[in-house]
Amino acid sequence: RYHWQGTILEAEFDVKLPQDVTVVVQEHAAPARLTERTPWSTYSVVGVGAPPFTLADVEVDVPRL
């Protein structure tokens, strides 16, 4: 499972935390959770699964035992 995190900038709202949300970036959406409000009035957001943004291709090489 892919774990991702980010920051919500220019947040002009105030909510009780933690708070389940849906993050939408262009045409992509993903369930997430607002976890904290920073001293700069931004929010930290985390999610598990496919993120609402495009990922670069990743190659994983697992050595054989």
Tab-separated table of N, CA, C and O in Angstrom:
chain	number	residue	atom	x	y	z
A	1	ARG	N	0.852	-1.182	0.000
A	1	ARG	CA	0.000	0.000	0.000
A	1	ARG	C	0.888	1.232	0.000
A	1	ARG	O	1.846	1.323	0.746
A	2	TYR	N	0.540	2.165	-0.821
A	2	TYR	CA	1.327	3.392	-0.979
A	2	TYR	C	0.859	4.430	0.035
A	2	TYR	O	-0.327	4.741	0.132
A	3	HIS	N	1.785	4.946	0.822
A	3	HIS	CA	1.492	6.003	1.793
A	3	HIS	C	2.016	7.316	1.234
A	3	HIS	O	3.166	7.387	0.811
A	4	TRP	N	1.191	8.337	1.226
A	4	TRP	CA	1.607	9.640	0.704
A	4	TRP	C	1.216	10.723	1.697
A	4	TRP	O	0.386	10.516	2.570
A	5	GLN	N	1.858	11.864	1.567
A	5	GLN	CA	1.549	13.000	2.442
A	5	GLN	C	1.798	14.294	1.698
A	5	GLN	O	2.486	14.313	0.686
A	6	GLY	N	1.225	15.357	2.208
A	6	GLY	CA	1.403	16.651	1.571
A	6	GLY	C	0.960	17.774	2.487
A	6	GLY	O	0.678	17.561	3.666
A	7	THR	N	0.896	18.951	1.924
A	7	THR	CA	0.512	20.146	2.667
A	7	THR	C	-0.574	20.876	1.904
A	7	THR	O	-0.476	21.052	0.690
A	8	ILE	N	-1.613	21.281	2.608
A	8	ILE	CA	-2.669	22.098	2.028
A	8	ILE	C	-2.295	23.548	2.303
A	8	ILE	O	-2.253	23.982	3.460
A	9	LEU	N	-1.988	24.299	1.251
A	9	LEU	CA	-1.592	25.700	1.382
A	9	LEU	C	-2.811	26.602	1.263
A	9	LEU	O	-3.828	26.218	0.693
A	10	GLU	N	-2.697	27.786	1.772
A	10	GLU	CA	-3.748	28.794	1.668
A	10	GLU	C	-5.109	28.254	2.101
A	10	GLU	O	-6.118	28.445	1.437
A	11	ALA	N	-5.112	27.534	3.217
A	11	ALA	CA	-6.354	26.961	3.744
A	11	ALA	C	-7.135	28.044	4.478
A	11	ALA	O	-6.685	28.560	5.488
A	12	GLU	N	-8.283	28.385	3.944
A	12	GLU	CA	-9.112	29.413	4.552
A	12	GLU	C	-10.308	28.781	5.251
A	12	GLU	O	-11.446	29.166	5.037
A	13	PHE	N	-10.022	27.782	6.076
A	13	PHE	CA	-11.057	27.104	6.846
A	13	PHE	C	-10.443	26.638	8.151
A	13	PHE	O	-9.229	26.595	8.301
A	14	ASP	N	-11.268	26.302	9.098
A	14	ASP	CA	-10.810	25.817	10.386
A	14	ASP	C	-11.667	24.613	10.752
A	14	ASP	O	-12.897	24.717	10.756
A	15	VAL	N	-11.048	23.466	10.988
A	15	VAL	CA	-11.779	22.242	11.286
A	15	VAL	C	-11.189	21.558	12.504
A	15	VAL	O	-10.028	21.785	12.861
A	16	LYS	N	-11.987	20.720	13.131
A	16	LYS	CA	-11.510	19.904	14.238
A	16	LYS	C	-10.688	18.755	13.648
A	16	LYS	O	-11.104	18.127	12.667
A	17	LEU	N	-9.524	18.497	14.200
A	17	LEU	CA	-8.615	17.483	13.675
A	17	LEU	C	-8.535	16.271	14.589
A	17	LEU	O	-8.717	16.409	15.782
A	18	PRO	N	-8.245	15.093	14.055
A	18	PRO	CA	-8.090	14.793	12.631
A	18	PRO	C	-9.436	14.835	11.920
A	18	PRO	O	-10.488	14.688	12.543
A	19	GLN	N	-9.384	15.024	10.596
A	19	GLN	CA	-10.598	15.161	9.790
A	19	GLN	C	-10.429	14.397	8.483
A	19	GLN	O	-9.472	14.622	7.754
A	20	ASP	N	-11.357	13.477	8.200
A	20	ASP	CA	-11.338	12.778	6.913
A	20	ASP	C	-11.796	13.729	5.820
A	20	ASP	O	-12.756	14.482	6.012
A	21	VAL	N	-11.079	13.704	4.690
A	21	VAL	CA	-11.375	14.603	3.570
A	21	VAL	C	-11.165	13.856	2.255
A	21	VAL	O	-10.638	12.749	2.236
A	22	THR	N	-11.549	14.468	1.173
A	22	THR	CA	-11.204	14.004	-0.166
A	22	THR	C	-10.352	15.089	-0.800
A	22	THR	O	-10.758	16.246	-0.863
A	23	VAL	N	-9.156	14.715	-1.240
A	23	VAL	CA	-8.246	15.661	-1.885
A	23	VAL	C	-8.413	15.514	-3.391
A	23	VAL	O	-8.340	14.406	-3.929
A	24	VAL	N	-8.652	16.626	-4.075
A	24	VAL	CA	-8.844	16.624	-5.520
A	24	VAL	C	-7.755	17.475	-6.163
A	24	VAL	O	-7.561	18.632	-5.781
A	25	VAL	N	-7.031	16.880	-7.117
A	25	VAL	CA	-6.008	17.581	-7.892
A	25	VAL	C	-6.354	17.352	-9.360
A	25	VAL	O	-6.254	16.232	-9.862
A	26	GLN	N	-6.797	18.416	-10.020
A	26	GLN	CA	-7.288	18.340	-11.403
A	26	GLN	C	-8.389	17.298	-11.477
A	26	GLN	O	-9.392	17.430	-10.797
A	27	GLU	N	-8.224	16.223	-12.269
A	27	GLU	CA	-9.288	15.231	-12.396
A	27	GLU	C	-9.108	14.031	-11.475
A	27	GLU	O	-9.876	13.072	-11.538
A	28	HIS	N	-8.100	14.057	-10.594
A	28	HIS	CA	-7.830	12.938	-9.688
A	28	HIS	C	-8.312	13.264	-8.275
A	28	HIS	O	-8.110	14.382	-7.789
A	29	ALA	N	-8.919	12.273	-7.608
A	29	ALA	CA	-9.382	12.447	-6.229
A	29	ALA	C	-8.923	11.257	-5.399
A	29	ALA	O	-8.773	10.146	-5.914
A	30	ALA	N	-8.697	11.500	-4.102
A	30	ALA	CA	-8.284	10.421	-3.208
A	30	ALA	C	-8.748	10.728	-1.793
A	30	ALA	O	-8.700	11.887	-1.350
A	31	PRO	N	-9.169	9.697	-1.061
A	31	PRO	CA	-9.508	9.901	0.349
A	31	PRO	C	-8.233	10.174	1.134
A	31	PRO	O	-7.169	9.622	0.834
A	32	ALA	N	-8.337	11.040	2.125
A	32	ALA	CA	-7.169	11.417	2.926
A	32	ALA	C	-7.632	11.851	4.307
A	32	ALA	O	-8.823	11.815	4.625
A	33	ARG	N	-6.675	12.292	5.108
A	33	ARG	CA	-6.979	12.775	6.448
A	33	ARG	C	-6.123	13.996	6.750
A	33	ARG	O	-4.908	13.965	6.561
A	34	LEU	N	-6.767	15.074	7.188
A	34	LEU	CA	-6.024	16.230	7.705
A	34	LEU	C	-5.558	15.844	9.096
A	34	LEU	O	-6.369	15.427	9.935
A	35	THR	N	-4.255	15.963	9.351
A	35	THR	CA	-3.715	15.482	10.621
A	35	THR	C	-3.305	16.582	11.580
A	35	THR	O	-3.339	16.370	12.790
A	36	GLU	N	-2.869	17.721	11.055
A	36	GLU	CA	-2.475	18.806	11.956
A	36	GLU	C	-2.504	20.140	11.233
A	36	GLU	O	-2.384	20.208	10.020
A	37	ARG	N	-2.656	21.194	12.006
A	37	ARG	CA	-2.540	22.561	11.482
A	37	ARG	C	-1.180	23.084	11.921
A	37	ARG	O	-0.835	23.021	13.095
A	38	THR	N	-0.418	23.599	10.974
A	38	THR	CA	0.936	24.056	11.274
A	38	THR	C	0.919	25.492	11.799
A	38	THR	O	-0.086	26.189	11.677
A	39	PRO	N	2.036	25.962	12.332
A	39	PRO	CA	2.117	27.353	12.785
A	39	PRO	C	1.935	28.365	11.648
A	39	PRO	O	1.704	29.536	11.886
A	40	TRP	N	2.057	27.918	10.394
A	40	TRP	CA	1.921	28.791	9.225
A	40	TRP	C	0.496	28.765	8.663
A	40	TRP	O	0.249	29.206	7.548
A	41	SER	N	-0.436	28.175	9.419
A	41	SER	CA	-1.855	28.072	9.042
A	41	SER	C	-2.088	27.204	7.810
A	41	SER	O	-3.042	27.402	7.073
A	42	THR	N	-1.194	26.247	7.574
A	42	THR	CA	-1.413	25.238	6.554
A	42	THR	C	-1.835	23.951	7.256
A	42	THR	O	-1.786	23.866	8.486
A	43	TYR	N	-2.264	22.958	6.491
A	43	TYR	CA	-2.641	21.674	7.062
A	43	TYR	C	-1.781	20.563	6.491
A	43	TYR	O	-1.485	20.555	5.294
A	44	SER	N	-1.403	19.612	7.340
A	44	SER	CA	-0.746	18.399	6.870
A	44	SER	C	-1.836	17.404	6.501
A	44	SER	O	-2.806	17.240	7.234
A	45	VAL	N	-1.654	16.738	5.354
A	45	VAL	CA	-2.631	15.769	4.871
A	45	VAL	C	-1.902	14.473	4.537
A	45	VAL	O	-0.784	14.500	4.021
A	46	VAL	N	-2.508	13.340	4.884
A	46	VAL	CA	-1.911	12.033	4.607
A	46	VAL	C	-2.958	11.129	3.972
A	46	VAL	O	-4.160	11.308	4.176
A	47	GLY	N	-2.478	10.157	3.204
A	47	GLY	CA	-3.374	9.198	2.587
A	47	GLY	C	-2.683	7.871	2.365
A	47	GLY	O	-1.460	7.775	2.402
A	48	VAL	N	-3.494	6.842	2.164
A	48	VAL	CA	-2.988	5.504	1.869
A	48	VAL	C	-3.698	5.031	0.614
A	48	VAL	O	-4.921	5.116	0.516
A	49	GLY	N	-2.910	4.561	-0.346
A	49	GLY	CA	-3.475	4.122	-1.617
A	49	GLY	C	-3.048	5.068	-2.722
A	49	GLY	O	-2.097	5.833	-2.573
A	50	ALA	N	-3.764	5.025	-3.814
A	50	ALA	CA	-3.415	5.880	-4.951
A	50	ALA	C	-3.592	7.349	-4.574
A	50	ALA	O	-4.638	7.741	-4.077
A	51	PRO	N	-2.557	8.171	-4.768
A	51	PRO	CA	-2.656	9.587	-4.442
A	51	PRO	C	-3.403	10.360	-5.528
A	51	PRO	O	-3.591	9.843	-6.637
A	52	PRO	N	-3.800	11.590	-5.233
A	52	PRO	CA	-4.523	12.394	-6.218
A	52	PRO	C	-3.581	13.135	-7.171
A	52	PRO	O	-3.910	14.195	-7.681
A	53	PHE	N	-2.411	12.603	-7.391
A	53	PHE	CA	-1.440	13.210	-8.299
A	53	PHE	C	-0.702	12.091	-9.019
A	53	PHE	O	-0.669	10.954	-8.572
A	54	THR	N	-0.111	12.406	-10.160
A	54	THR	CA	0.595	11.428	-10.969
A	54	THR	C	1.928	11.080	-10.323
A	54	THR	O	2.656	11.958	-9.859
A	55	LEU	N	2.239	9.790	-10.305
A	55	LEU	CA	3.515	9.312	-9.775
A	55	LEU	C	4.466	8.995	-10.918
A	55	LEU	O	4.037	8.537	-11.979
A	56	ALA	N	5.748	9.223	-10.684
A	56	ALA	CA	6.763	8.829	-11.659
A	56	ALA	C	6.863	7.304	-11.652
A	56	ALA	O	6.590	6.654	-10.637
A	57	ASP	N	7.243	6.721	-12.781
A	57	ASP	CA	7.447	5.272	-12.832
A	57	ASP	C	8.576	4.894	-11.885
A	57	ASP	O	9.600	5.579	-11.804
A	58	VAL	N	8.379	3.785	-11.161
A	58	VAL	CA	9.368	3.316	-10.204
A	58	VAL	C	9.711	1.873	-10.534
A	58	VAL	O	8.826	1.070	-10.819
A	59	GLU	N	10.996	1.549	-10.492
A	59	GLU	CA	11.436	0.179	-10.717
A	59	GLU	C	12.047	-0.319	-9.424
A	59	GLU	O	12.912	0.329	-8.829
A	60	VAL	N	11.595	-1.480	-8.975
A	60	VAL	CA	12.100	-2.070	-7.736
A	60	VAL	C	12.827	-3.353	-8.073
A	60	VAL	O	12.286	-4.230	-8.760
A	61	ASP	N	14.065	-3.482	-7.587
A	61	ASP	CA	14.867	-4.674	-7.813
A	61	ASP	C	14.999	-5.393	-6.475
A	61	ASP	O	15.600	-4.860	-5.547
A	62	VAL	N	14.417	-6.593	-6.370
A	62	VAL	CA	14.466	-7.366	-5.135
A	62	VAL	C	15.466	-8.498	-5.327
A	62	VAL	O	15.293	-9.345	-6.207
A	63	PRO	N	16.529	-8.510	-4.509
A	63	PRO	CA	17.535	-9.574	-4.668
A	63	PRO	C	16.957	-10.928	-4.258
A	63	PRO	O	16.143	-11.030	-3.346
A	64	ARG	N	17.361	-11.966	-4.962
A	64	ARG	CA	16.923	-13.333	-4.629
A	64	ARG	C	17.799	-13.853	-3.509
A	64	ARG	O	19.002	-13.631	-3.499
A	65	LEU	N	17.197	-14.576	-2.622
A	65	LEU	CA	17.959	-15.169	-1.500
A	65	LEU	C	18.474	-16.535	-1.840
A	65	LEU	O	17.989	-17.268	-2.599
